[in-house]
Short mmCIF file of C-alpha atoms and ligand atoms in Angstrom, two decimals:
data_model
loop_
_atom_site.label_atom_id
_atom_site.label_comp_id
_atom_site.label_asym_id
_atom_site.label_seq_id
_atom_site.Cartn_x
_atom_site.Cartn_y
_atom_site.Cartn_z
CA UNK A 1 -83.00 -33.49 179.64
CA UNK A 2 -86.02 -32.21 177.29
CA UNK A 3 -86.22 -28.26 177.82
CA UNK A 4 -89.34 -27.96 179.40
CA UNK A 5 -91.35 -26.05 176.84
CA UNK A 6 -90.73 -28.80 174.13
CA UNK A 7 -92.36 -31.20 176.21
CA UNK A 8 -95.28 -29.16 176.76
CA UNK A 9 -95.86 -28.44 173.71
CA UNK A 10 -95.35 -31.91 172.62
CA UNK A 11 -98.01 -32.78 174.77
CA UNK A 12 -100.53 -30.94 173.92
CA UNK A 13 -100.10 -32.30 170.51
CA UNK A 14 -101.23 -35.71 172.26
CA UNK A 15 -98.41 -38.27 173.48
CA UNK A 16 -99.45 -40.63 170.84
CA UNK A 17 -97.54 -38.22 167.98
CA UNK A 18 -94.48 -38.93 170.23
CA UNK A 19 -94.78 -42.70 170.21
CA UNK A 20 -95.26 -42.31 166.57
CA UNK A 21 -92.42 -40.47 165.79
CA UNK A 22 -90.36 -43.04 168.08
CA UNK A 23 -91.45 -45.77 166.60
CA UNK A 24 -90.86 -44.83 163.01
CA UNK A 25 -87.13 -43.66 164.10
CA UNK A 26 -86.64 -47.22 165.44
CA UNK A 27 -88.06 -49.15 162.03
CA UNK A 28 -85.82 -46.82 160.35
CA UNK A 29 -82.49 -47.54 162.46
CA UNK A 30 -83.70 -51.32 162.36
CA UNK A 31 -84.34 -51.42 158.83
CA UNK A 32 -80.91 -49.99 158.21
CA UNK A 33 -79.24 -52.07 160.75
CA UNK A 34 -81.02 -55.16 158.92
CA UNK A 35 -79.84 -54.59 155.50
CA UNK A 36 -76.34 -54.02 156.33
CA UNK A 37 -74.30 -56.78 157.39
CA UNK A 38 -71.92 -54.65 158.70
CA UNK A 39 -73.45 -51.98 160.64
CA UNK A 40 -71.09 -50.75 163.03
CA UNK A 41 -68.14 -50.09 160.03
CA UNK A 42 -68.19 -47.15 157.81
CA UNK A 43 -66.28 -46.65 154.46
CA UNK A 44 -63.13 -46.73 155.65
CA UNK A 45 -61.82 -43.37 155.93
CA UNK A 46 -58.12 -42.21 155.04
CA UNK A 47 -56.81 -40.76 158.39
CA UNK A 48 -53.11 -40.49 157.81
CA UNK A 49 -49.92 -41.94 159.21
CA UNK A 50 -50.86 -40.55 162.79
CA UNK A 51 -54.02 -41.99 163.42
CA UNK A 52 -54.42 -44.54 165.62
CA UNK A 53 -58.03 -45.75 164.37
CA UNK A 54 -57.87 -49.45 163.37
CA UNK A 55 -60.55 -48.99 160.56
CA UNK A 56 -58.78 -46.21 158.67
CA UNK A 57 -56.37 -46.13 156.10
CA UNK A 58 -52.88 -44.77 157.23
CA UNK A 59 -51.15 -44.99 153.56
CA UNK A 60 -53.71 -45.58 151.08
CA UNK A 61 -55.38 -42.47 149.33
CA UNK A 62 -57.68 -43.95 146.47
CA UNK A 63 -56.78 -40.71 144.50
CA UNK A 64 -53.67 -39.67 145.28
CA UNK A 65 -51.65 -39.54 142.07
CA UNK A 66 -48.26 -40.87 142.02
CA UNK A 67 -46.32 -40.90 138.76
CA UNK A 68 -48.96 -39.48 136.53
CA UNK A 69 -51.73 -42.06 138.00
CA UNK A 70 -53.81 -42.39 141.18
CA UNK A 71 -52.94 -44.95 143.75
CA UNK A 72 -55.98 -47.05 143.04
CA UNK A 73 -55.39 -47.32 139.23
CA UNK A 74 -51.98 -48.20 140.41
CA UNK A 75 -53.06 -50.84 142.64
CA UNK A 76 -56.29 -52.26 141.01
CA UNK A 77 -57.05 -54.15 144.47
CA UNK A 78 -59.71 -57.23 143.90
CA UNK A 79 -60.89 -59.10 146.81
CA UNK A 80 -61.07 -62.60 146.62
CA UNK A 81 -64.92 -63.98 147.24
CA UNK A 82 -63.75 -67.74 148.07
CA UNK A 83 -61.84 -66.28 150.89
CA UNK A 84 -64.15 -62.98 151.98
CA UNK A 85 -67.45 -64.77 151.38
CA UNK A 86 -66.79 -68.47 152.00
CA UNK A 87 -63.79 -69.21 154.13
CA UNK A 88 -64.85 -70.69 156.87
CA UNK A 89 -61.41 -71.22 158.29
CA UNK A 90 -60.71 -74.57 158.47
CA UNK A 91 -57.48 -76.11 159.26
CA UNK A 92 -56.94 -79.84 159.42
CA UNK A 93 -57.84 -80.57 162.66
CA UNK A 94 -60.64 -78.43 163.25
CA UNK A 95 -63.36 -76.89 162.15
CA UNK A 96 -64.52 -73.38 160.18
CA UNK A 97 -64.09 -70.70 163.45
CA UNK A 98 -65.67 -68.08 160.71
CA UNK A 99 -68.29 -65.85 161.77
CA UNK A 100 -70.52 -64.84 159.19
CA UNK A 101 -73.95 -64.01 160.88
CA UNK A 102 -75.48 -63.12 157.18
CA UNK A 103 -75.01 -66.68 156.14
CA UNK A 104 -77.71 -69.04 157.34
CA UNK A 105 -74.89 -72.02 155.79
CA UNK A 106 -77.21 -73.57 153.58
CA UNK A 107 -76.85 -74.15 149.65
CA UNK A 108 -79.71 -72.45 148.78
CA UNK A 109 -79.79 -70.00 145.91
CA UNK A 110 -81.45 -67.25 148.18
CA UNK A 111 -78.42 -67.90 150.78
CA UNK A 112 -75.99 -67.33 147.70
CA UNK A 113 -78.10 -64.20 146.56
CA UNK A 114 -77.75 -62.44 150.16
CA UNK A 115 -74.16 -63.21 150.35
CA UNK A 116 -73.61 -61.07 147.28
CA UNK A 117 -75.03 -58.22 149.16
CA UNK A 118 -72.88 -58.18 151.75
CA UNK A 119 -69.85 -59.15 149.49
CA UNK A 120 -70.74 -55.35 148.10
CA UNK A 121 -71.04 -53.69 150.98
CA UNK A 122 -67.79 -54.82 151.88
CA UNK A 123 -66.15 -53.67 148.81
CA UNK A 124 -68.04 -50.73 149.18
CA UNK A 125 -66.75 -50.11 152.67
CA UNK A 126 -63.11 -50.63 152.26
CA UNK A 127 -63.28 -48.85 148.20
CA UNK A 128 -62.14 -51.79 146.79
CA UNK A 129 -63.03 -51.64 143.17
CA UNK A 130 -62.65 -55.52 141.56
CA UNK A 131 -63.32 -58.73 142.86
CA UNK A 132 -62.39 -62.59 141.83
CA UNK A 133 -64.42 -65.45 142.07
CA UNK A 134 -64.67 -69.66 141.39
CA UNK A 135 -67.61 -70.41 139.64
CA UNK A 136 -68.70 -72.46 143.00
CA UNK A 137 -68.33 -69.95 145.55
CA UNK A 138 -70.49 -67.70 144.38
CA UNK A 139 -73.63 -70.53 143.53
CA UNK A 140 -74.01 -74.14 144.51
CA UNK A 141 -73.64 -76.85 142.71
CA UNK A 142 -76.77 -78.83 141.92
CA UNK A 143 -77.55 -82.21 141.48
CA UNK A 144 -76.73 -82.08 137.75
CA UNK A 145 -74.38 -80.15 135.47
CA UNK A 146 -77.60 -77.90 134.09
CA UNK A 147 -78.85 -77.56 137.62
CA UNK A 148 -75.72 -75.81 138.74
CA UNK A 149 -75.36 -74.31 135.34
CA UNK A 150 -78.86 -72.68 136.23
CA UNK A 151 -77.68 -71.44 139.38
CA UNK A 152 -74.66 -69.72 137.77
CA UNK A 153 -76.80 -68.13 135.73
CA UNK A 154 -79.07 -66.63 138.07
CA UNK A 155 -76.49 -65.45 140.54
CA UNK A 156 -74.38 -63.88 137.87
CA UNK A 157 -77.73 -62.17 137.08
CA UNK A 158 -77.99 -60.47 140.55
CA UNK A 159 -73.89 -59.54 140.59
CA UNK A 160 -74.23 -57.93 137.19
CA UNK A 161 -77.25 -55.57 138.41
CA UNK A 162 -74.81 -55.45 141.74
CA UNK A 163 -71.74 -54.37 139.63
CA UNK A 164 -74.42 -51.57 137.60
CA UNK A 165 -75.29 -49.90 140.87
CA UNK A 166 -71.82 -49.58 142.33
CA UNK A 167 -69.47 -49.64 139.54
CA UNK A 168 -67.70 -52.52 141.07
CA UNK A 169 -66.25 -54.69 138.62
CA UNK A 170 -64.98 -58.35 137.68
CA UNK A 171 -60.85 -58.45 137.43
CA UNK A 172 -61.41 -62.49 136.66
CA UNK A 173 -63.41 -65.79 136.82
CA UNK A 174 -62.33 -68.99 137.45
CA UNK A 175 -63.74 -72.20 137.68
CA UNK A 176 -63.35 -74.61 140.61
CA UNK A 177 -61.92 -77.61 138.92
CA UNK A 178 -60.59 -79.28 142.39
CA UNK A 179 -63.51 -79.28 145.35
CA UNK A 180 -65.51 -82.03 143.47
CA UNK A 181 -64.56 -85.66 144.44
CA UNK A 182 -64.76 -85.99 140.32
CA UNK A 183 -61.63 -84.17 140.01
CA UNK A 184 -59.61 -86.21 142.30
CA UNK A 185 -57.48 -87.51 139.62
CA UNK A 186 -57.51 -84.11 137.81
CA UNK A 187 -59.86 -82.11 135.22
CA UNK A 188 -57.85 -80.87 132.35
CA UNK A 189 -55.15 -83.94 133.17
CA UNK A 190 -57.45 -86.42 134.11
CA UNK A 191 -57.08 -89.86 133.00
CA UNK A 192 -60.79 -90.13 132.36
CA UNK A 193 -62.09 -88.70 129.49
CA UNK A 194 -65.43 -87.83 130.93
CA UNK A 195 -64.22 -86.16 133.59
CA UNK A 196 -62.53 -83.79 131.19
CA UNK A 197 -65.51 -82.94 129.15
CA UNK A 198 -67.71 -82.32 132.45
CA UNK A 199 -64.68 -79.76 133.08
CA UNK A 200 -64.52 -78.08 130.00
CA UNK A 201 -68.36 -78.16 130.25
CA UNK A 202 -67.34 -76.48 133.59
CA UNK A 203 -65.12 -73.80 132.16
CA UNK A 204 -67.24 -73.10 129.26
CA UNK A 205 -69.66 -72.05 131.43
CA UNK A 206 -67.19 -69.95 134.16
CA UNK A 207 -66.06 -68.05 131.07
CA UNK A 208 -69.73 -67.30 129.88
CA UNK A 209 -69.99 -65.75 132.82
CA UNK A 210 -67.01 -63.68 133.02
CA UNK A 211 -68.15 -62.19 129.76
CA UNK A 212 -71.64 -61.60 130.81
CA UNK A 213 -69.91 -59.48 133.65
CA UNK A 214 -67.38 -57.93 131.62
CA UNK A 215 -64.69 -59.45 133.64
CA UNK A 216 -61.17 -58.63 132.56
CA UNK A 217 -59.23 -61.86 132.65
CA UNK A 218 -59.85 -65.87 133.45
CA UNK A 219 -57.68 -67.46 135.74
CA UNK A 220 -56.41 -71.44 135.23
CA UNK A 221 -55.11 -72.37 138.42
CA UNK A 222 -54.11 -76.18 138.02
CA UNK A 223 -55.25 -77.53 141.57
CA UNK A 224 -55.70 -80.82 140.86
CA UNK A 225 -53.04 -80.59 137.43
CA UNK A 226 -50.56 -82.63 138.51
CA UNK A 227 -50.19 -86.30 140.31
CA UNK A 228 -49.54 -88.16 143.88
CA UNK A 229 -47.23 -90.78 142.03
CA UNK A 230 -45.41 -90.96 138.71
CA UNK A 231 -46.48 -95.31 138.99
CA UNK A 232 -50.31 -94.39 137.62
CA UNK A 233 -49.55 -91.17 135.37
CA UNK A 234 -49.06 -90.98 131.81
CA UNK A 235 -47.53 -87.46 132.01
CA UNK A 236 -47.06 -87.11 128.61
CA UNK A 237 -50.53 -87.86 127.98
CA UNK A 238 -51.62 -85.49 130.63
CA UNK A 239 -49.67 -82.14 129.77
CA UNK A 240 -51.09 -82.46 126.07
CA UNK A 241 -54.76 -83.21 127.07
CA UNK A 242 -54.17 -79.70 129.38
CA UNK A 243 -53.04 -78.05 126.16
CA UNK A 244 -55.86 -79.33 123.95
CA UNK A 245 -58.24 -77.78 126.67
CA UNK A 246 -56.26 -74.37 127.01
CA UNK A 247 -56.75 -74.01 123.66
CA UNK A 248 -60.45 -75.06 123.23
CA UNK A 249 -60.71 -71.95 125.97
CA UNK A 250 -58.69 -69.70 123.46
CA UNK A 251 -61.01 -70.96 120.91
CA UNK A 252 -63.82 -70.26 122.69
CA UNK A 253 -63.41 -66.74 123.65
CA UNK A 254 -62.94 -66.12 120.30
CA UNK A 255 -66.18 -67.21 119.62
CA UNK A 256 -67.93 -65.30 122.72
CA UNK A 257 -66.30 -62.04 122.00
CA UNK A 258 -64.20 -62.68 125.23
CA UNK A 259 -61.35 -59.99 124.82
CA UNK A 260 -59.93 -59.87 128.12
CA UNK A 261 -56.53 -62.06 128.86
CA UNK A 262 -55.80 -65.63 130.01
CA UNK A 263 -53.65 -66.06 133.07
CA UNK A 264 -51.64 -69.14 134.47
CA UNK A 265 -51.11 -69.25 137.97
CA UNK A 266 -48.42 -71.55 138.83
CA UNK A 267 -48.28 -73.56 142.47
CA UNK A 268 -45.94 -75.99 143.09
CA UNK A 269 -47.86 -78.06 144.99
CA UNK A 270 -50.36 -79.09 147.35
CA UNK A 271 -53.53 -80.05 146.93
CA UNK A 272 -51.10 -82.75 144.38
CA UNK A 273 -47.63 -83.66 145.73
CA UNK A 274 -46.34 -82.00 142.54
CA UNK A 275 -48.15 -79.64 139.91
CA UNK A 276 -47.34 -79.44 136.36
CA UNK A 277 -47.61 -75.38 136.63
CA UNK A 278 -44.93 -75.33 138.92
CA UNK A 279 -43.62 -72.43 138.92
CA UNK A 280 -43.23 -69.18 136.36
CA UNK A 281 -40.46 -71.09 134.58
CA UNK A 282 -42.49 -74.60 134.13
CA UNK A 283 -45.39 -72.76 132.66
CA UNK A 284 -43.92 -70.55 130.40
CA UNK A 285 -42.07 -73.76 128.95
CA UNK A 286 -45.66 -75.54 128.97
CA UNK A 287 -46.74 -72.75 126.95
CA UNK A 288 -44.12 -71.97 125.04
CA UNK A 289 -44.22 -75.95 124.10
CA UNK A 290 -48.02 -75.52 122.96
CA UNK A 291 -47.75 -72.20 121.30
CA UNK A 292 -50.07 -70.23 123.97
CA UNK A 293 -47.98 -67.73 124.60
CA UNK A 294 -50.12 -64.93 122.52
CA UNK A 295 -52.71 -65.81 124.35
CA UNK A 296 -51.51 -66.41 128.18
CA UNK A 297 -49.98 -64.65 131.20
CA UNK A 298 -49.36 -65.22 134.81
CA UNK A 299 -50.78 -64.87 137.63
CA UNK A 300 -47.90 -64.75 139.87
CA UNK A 301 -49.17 -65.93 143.96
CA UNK A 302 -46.64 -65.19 146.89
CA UNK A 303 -47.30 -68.08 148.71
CA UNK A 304 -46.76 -69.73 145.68
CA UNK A 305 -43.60 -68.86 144.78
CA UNK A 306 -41.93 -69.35 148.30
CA UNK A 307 -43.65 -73.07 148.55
CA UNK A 308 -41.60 -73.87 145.04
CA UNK A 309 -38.32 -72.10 146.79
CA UNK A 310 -37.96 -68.87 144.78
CA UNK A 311 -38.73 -65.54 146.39
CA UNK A 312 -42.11 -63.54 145.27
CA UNK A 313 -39.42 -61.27 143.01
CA UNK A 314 -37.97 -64.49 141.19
CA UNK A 315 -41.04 -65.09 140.00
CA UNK A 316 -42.21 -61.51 138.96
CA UNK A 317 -39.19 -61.30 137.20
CA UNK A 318 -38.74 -64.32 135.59
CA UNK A 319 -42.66 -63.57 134.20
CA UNK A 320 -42.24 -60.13 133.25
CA UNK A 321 -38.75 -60.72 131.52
CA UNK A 322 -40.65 -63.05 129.59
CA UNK A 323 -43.40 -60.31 128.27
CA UNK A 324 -45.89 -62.49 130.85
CA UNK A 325 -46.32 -60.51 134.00
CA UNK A 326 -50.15 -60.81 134.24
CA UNK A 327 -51.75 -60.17 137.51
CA UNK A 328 -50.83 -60.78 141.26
CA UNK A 329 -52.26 -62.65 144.13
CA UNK A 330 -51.22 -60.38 147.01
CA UNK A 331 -50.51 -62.81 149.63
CA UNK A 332 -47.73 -64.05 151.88
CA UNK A 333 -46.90 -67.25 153.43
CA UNK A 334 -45.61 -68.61 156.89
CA UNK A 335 -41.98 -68.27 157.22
CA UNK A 336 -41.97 -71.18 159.34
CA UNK A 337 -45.27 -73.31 157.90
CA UNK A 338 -44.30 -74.97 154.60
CA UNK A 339 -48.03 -74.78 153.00
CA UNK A 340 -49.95 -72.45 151.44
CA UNK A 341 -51.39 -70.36 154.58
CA UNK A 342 -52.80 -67.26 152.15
CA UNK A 343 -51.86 -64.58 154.65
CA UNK A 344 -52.61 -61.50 154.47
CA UNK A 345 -49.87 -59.08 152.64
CA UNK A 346 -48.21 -56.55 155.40
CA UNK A 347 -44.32 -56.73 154.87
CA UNK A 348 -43.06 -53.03 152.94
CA UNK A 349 -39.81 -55.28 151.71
CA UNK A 350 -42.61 -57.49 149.88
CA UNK A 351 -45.12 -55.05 148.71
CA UNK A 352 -41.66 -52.73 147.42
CA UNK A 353 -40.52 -55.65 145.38
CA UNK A 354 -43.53 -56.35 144.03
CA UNK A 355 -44.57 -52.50 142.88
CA UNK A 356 -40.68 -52.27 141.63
CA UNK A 357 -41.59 -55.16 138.61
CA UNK A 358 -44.88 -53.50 138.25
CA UNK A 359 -43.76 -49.92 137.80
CA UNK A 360 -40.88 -51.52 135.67
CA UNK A 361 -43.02 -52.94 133.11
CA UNK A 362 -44.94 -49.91 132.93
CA UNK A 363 -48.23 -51.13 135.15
CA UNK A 364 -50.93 -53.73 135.33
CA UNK A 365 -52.96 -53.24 132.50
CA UNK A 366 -55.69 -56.17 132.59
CA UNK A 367 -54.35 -57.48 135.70
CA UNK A 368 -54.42 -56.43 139.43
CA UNK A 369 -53.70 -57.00 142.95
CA UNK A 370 -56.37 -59.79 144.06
CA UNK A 371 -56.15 -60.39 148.02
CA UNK A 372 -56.14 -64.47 147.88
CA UNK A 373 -55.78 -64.01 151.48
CA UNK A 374 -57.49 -65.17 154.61
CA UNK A 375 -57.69 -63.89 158.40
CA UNK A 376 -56.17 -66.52 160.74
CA UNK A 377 -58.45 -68.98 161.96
CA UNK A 378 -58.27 -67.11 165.06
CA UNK A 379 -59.23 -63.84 163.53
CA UNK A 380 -63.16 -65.16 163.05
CA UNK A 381 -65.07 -62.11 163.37
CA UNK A 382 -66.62 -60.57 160.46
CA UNK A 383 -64.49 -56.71 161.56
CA UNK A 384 -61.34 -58.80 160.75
CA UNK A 385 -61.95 -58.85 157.10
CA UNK A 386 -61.71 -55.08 157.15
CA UNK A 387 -58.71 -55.51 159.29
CA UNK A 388 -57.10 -57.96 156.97
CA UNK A 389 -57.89 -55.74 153.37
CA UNK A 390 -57.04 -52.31 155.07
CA UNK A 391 -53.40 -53.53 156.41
CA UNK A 392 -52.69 -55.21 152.72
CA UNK A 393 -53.95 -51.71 150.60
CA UNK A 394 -51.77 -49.70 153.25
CA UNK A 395 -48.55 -52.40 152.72
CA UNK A 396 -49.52 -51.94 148.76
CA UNK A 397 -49.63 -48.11 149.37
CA UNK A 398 -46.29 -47.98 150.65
CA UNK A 399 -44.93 -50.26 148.21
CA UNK A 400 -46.13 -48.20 145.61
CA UNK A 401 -44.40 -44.66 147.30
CA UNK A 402 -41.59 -46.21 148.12
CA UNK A 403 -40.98 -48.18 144.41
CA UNK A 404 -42.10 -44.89 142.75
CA UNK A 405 -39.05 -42.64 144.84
CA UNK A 406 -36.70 -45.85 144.14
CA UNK A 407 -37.22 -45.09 140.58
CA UNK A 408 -37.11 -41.76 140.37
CA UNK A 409 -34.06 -41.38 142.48
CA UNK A 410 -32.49 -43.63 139.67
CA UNK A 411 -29.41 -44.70 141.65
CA UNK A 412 -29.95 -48.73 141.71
CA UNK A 413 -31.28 -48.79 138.07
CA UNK A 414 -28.65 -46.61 136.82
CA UNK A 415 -25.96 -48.96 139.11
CA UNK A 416 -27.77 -51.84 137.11
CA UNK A 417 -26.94 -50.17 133.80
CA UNK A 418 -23.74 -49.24 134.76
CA UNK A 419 -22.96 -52.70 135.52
CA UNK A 420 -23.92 -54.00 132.09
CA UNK A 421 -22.23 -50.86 130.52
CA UNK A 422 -19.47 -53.63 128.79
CA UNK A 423 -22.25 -54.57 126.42
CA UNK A 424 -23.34 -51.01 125.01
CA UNK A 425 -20.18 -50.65 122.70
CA UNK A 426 -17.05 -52.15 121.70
CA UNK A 427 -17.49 -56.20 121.90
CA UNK A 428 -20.20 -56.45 124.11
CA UNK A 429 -22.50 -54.96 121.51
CA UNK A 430 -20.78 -56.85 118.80
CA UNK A 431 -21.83 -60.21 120.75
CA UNK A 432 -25.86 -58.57 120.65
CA UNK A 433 -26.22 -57.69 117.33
CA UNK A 434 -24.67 -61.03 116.48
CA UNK A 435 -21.64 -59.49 114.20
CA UNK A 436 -19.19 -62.14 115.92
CA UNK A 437 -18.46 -66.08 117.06
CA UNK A 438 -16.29 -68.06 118.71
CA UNK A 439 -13.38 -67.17 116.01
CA UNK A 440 -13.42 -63.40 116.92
CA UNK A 441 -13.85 -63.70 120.75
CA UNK A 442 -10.46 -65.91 120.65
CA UNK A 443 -9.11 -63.42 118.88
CA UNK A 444 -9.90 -60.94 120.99
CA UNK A 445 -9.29 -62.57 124.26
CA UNK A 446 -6.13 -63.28 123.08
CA UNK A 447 -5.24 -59.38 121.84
CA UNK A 448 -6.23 -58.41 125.41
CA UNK A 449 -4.81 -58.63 129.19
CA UNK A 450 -6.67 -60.70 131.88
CA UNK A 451 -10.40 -58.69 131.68
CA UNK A 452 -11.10 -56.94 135.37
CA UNK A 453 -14.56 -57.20 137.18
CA UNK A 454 -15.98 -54.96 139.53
CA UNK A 455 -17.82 -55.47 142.98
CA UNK A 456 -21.61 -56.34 142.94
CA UNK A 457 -21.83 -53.79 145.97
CA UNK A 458 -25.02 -56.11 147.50
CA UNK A 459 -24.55 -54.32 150.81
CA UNK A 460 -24.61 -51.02 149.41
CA UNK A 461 -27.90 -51.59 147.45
CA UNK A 462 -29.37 -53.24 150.19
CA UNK A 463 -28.65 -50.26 152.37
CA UNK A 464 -29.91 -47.70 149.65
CA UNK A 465 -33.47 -49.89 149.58
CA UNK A 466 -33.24 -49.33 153.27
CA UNK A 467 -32.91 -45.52 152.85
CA UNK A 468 -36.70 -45.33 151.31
CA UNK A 469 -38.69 -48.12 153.25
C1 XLS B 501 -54.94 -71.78 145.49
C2 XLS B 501 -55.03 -70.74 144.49
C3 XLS B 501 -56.45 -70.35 144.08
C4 XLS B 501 -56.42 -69.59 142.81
C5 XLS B 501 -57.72 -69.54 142.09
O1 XLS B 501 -53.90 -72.01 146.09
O2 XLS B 501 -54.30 -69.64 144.91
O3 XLS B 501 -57.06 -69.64 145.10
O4 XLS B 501 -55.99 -68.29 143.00
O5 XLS B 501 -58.19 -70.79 141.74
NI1 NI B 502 -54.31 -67.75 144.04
NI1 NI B 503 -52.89 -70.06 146.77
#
């Protein structure tokens, strides 16, 4: 109820201030409703472990520092615009579910330019600080090369003054080398030859514009890099055309002042029935082979590394033992699908592992956490997005805690050490520095009794993990 003496008053200033004042409240809260695409979700708040509010963060404090850095420069979360922005959820036999009320569906430019808006409100909203993207999901391919050159140009235009007003910024470009019926046989290992100049053409361009918005990496994910059957491939052929381009990219940033670092991201399969990126092993061979290695690193997927049968850890490790521990897509297959559903991270084991390799190496430094992840097909409403980004930073959160205390309690690295303590002194160290051969371990084999080993304790460890998660 109005008191009484408000309304009088208002009155005798004439009803028609009133309806004024009304009216302009409504254009206002219109307006505002209008140019947000998301008008009923805040910036997600940080509530604590006891809230119960779906749209807050229960682990993740942006500046919380933990081991002499906050959580976010820990993290370095990027969301992925193929799957926030384009994902229409799909699945073989059906069609995109996605709701996406901004996005009239059309490949106009002006369609492309408003989803970029709404791409940084989201990233606004859930304090997300990078973002990814494929050359073709953030502007449409025209009907010619230079016609969807042009509208690369003038979208990366609008995210650049996007990135300058919110201090977003670009962990890494790519460029969709796989959508295009052109690249059905390939781009880099095609087996025509102008297909493989139209993608380098492609590239060139994808890696202007990560320079031109000061992105920190380039991804080469190999999606078509591989074959169906070994009866029409000329693999040989193949992996060195792929080199020859790798290195016209290495080339070229050179020339563009590009200073940011090249990442691999192996995938054993599908869209191809088998990849030449493989996995972390095949590509550091592929580069080792074609002397790359100053320039590359991986870009080590989850989903990826449980389609080609390792677990996410293998892979970290087998990349960071090798100096090459890039960047992350934070993801997480189907236990029981065997493709690459992109789920959403939310499993502590996971998350644990992968901040243990991180902190071990001593941090991502030009890489980060990118969510290649999509909501089920089932989850199509715009408010699962949020849902979907705020459970993976809370698993990463965690992750992070719980790998920091792991370390700093120091009882499973100092078991590892302990394990390996033979090869510190005596003939272990002997066999590192290279002092002995085959001779001199005889001999001292033979000088000794029967050599005793000592349990791996696997139960133990596992329980001690259990004792921070
Ligand atoms: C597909 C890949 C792709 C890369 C970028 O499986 O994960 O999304 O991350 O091209
Ligand atoms: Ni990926
Ligand atoms: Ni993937």
């Amino acid at each position: 109820m109005y008191p009484r003496n408000h309304l009088d008053q208002l009155q005798t200033q004439g009803a028609s201030s009133l309806v004024l004042l009304v009216t302009l409240l409504i254009t206002i809260i219109k307006q505002k409703m209008m140019s947000e695409a998301f008008p009923d979700i805040p910036v997600i708040p940080y509530e604590g472990s006891q809230s119960k509010n779906p749209l807050a963060f229960k682990h993740y404090i942006h500046n919380e520092v933990i081991g002499g850095k906050t959580m976010k420069d820990h993290l370095r979360f990027a969301a992925a615009y193929w799957h926030t922005m384009r994902n229409e959820l799909i699945d073989p036999f059906g069609v995109g579910t996605s709701s996406k009320p901004w996005d009239d569906r059309s490949d106009s430019i002006e369609n492309a330019l408003r989803r970029t808006e709404v791409f940084f409100e989201f990233l606004h909203k859930t304090g997300i600080d990078y973002y990814c993207f494929h050359d073709r999901d953030v502007a449409p391919e025209g009907a010619t090369l230079a016609e969807s050159n042009q509208n690369l140009e003038v979208v990366v235009e609008k995210l650049k003054e996007l990135q300058g007003q919110t201090g977003k910024k670009l962990l890494w470009g790519t460029a969709c080398l796989f959508t295009h019926p052109r690249y059905m046989h390939g781009a880099g290992t095609s087996c025509s030859a102008n297909v493989y100049a139209y993608a380098a053409a492609q590239v060139k361009s994808a890696m202007d514009a990560t320079v031109a918005l000061g992105g920190e990496g380039y991804v080469f994910w190999g999606g078509r890099e591989g074959y169906t059957t070994l009866l029409n491939t000329n693999m040989k052929r193949e992996l060195d055309n792929l080199a020859k381009l790798l290195h016209m990219a290495v080339d070229y940033a050179a020339e563009i002042g590009f200073t940011g670092k090249f990442f691999i991201e192996p995938k054993p399969k599908e869209p191809t029935s088998h990849q030449y990126d493989s996995d972390a092993a095949a590509c550091l061979n592929f580069l080792r082979e074609f002397d790359l290695m100053d320039h590359f690193q991986l870009n080590i997927e989850t989903n990826h590394a449980t389609l080609a049968n390792h677990s996410m850890h293998h892979e970290l490790v087998v990349a960071a033992s090798a100096g090459a521990l890039g960047s992350v897509d934070a993801n997480t297959g189907h236990p029981q699908l065997g493709w690459d559903t992109d789920q959403f991270p939310t499993d502590i084991y996971l998350t644990t592992q992968i901040m243990l390799e991180i902190l071990r190496m001593g941090g991502l430094t030009q890489g980060g956490l990118n969510f290649d992840a999509k909501p089920r097909r089932e989850s199509f409403e715009p408010v699962d997005l949020f849902h979907a980004h705020i459970g993976g930073m809370d698993a990463f959160a965690r992750g992070l805690k719980i790998a920091h205390a792991i370390i700093e309690d120091g009882r499973l690295d100092g078991f590892v050490s302990k394990r390996y303590s033979s090869w510190d002194s005596g003939i272990g160290s002997k066999v590192e520095s290279g002092e002995v051969g085959f001779k001199e371990l005889e001999e001292y084999a033979l000088s000794n009794d029967e050599p005793s080993v000592e349990s791996g304790r696997q139960e133990m460890l596992e329980n001690l993990i259990n004792e921070f998660i």
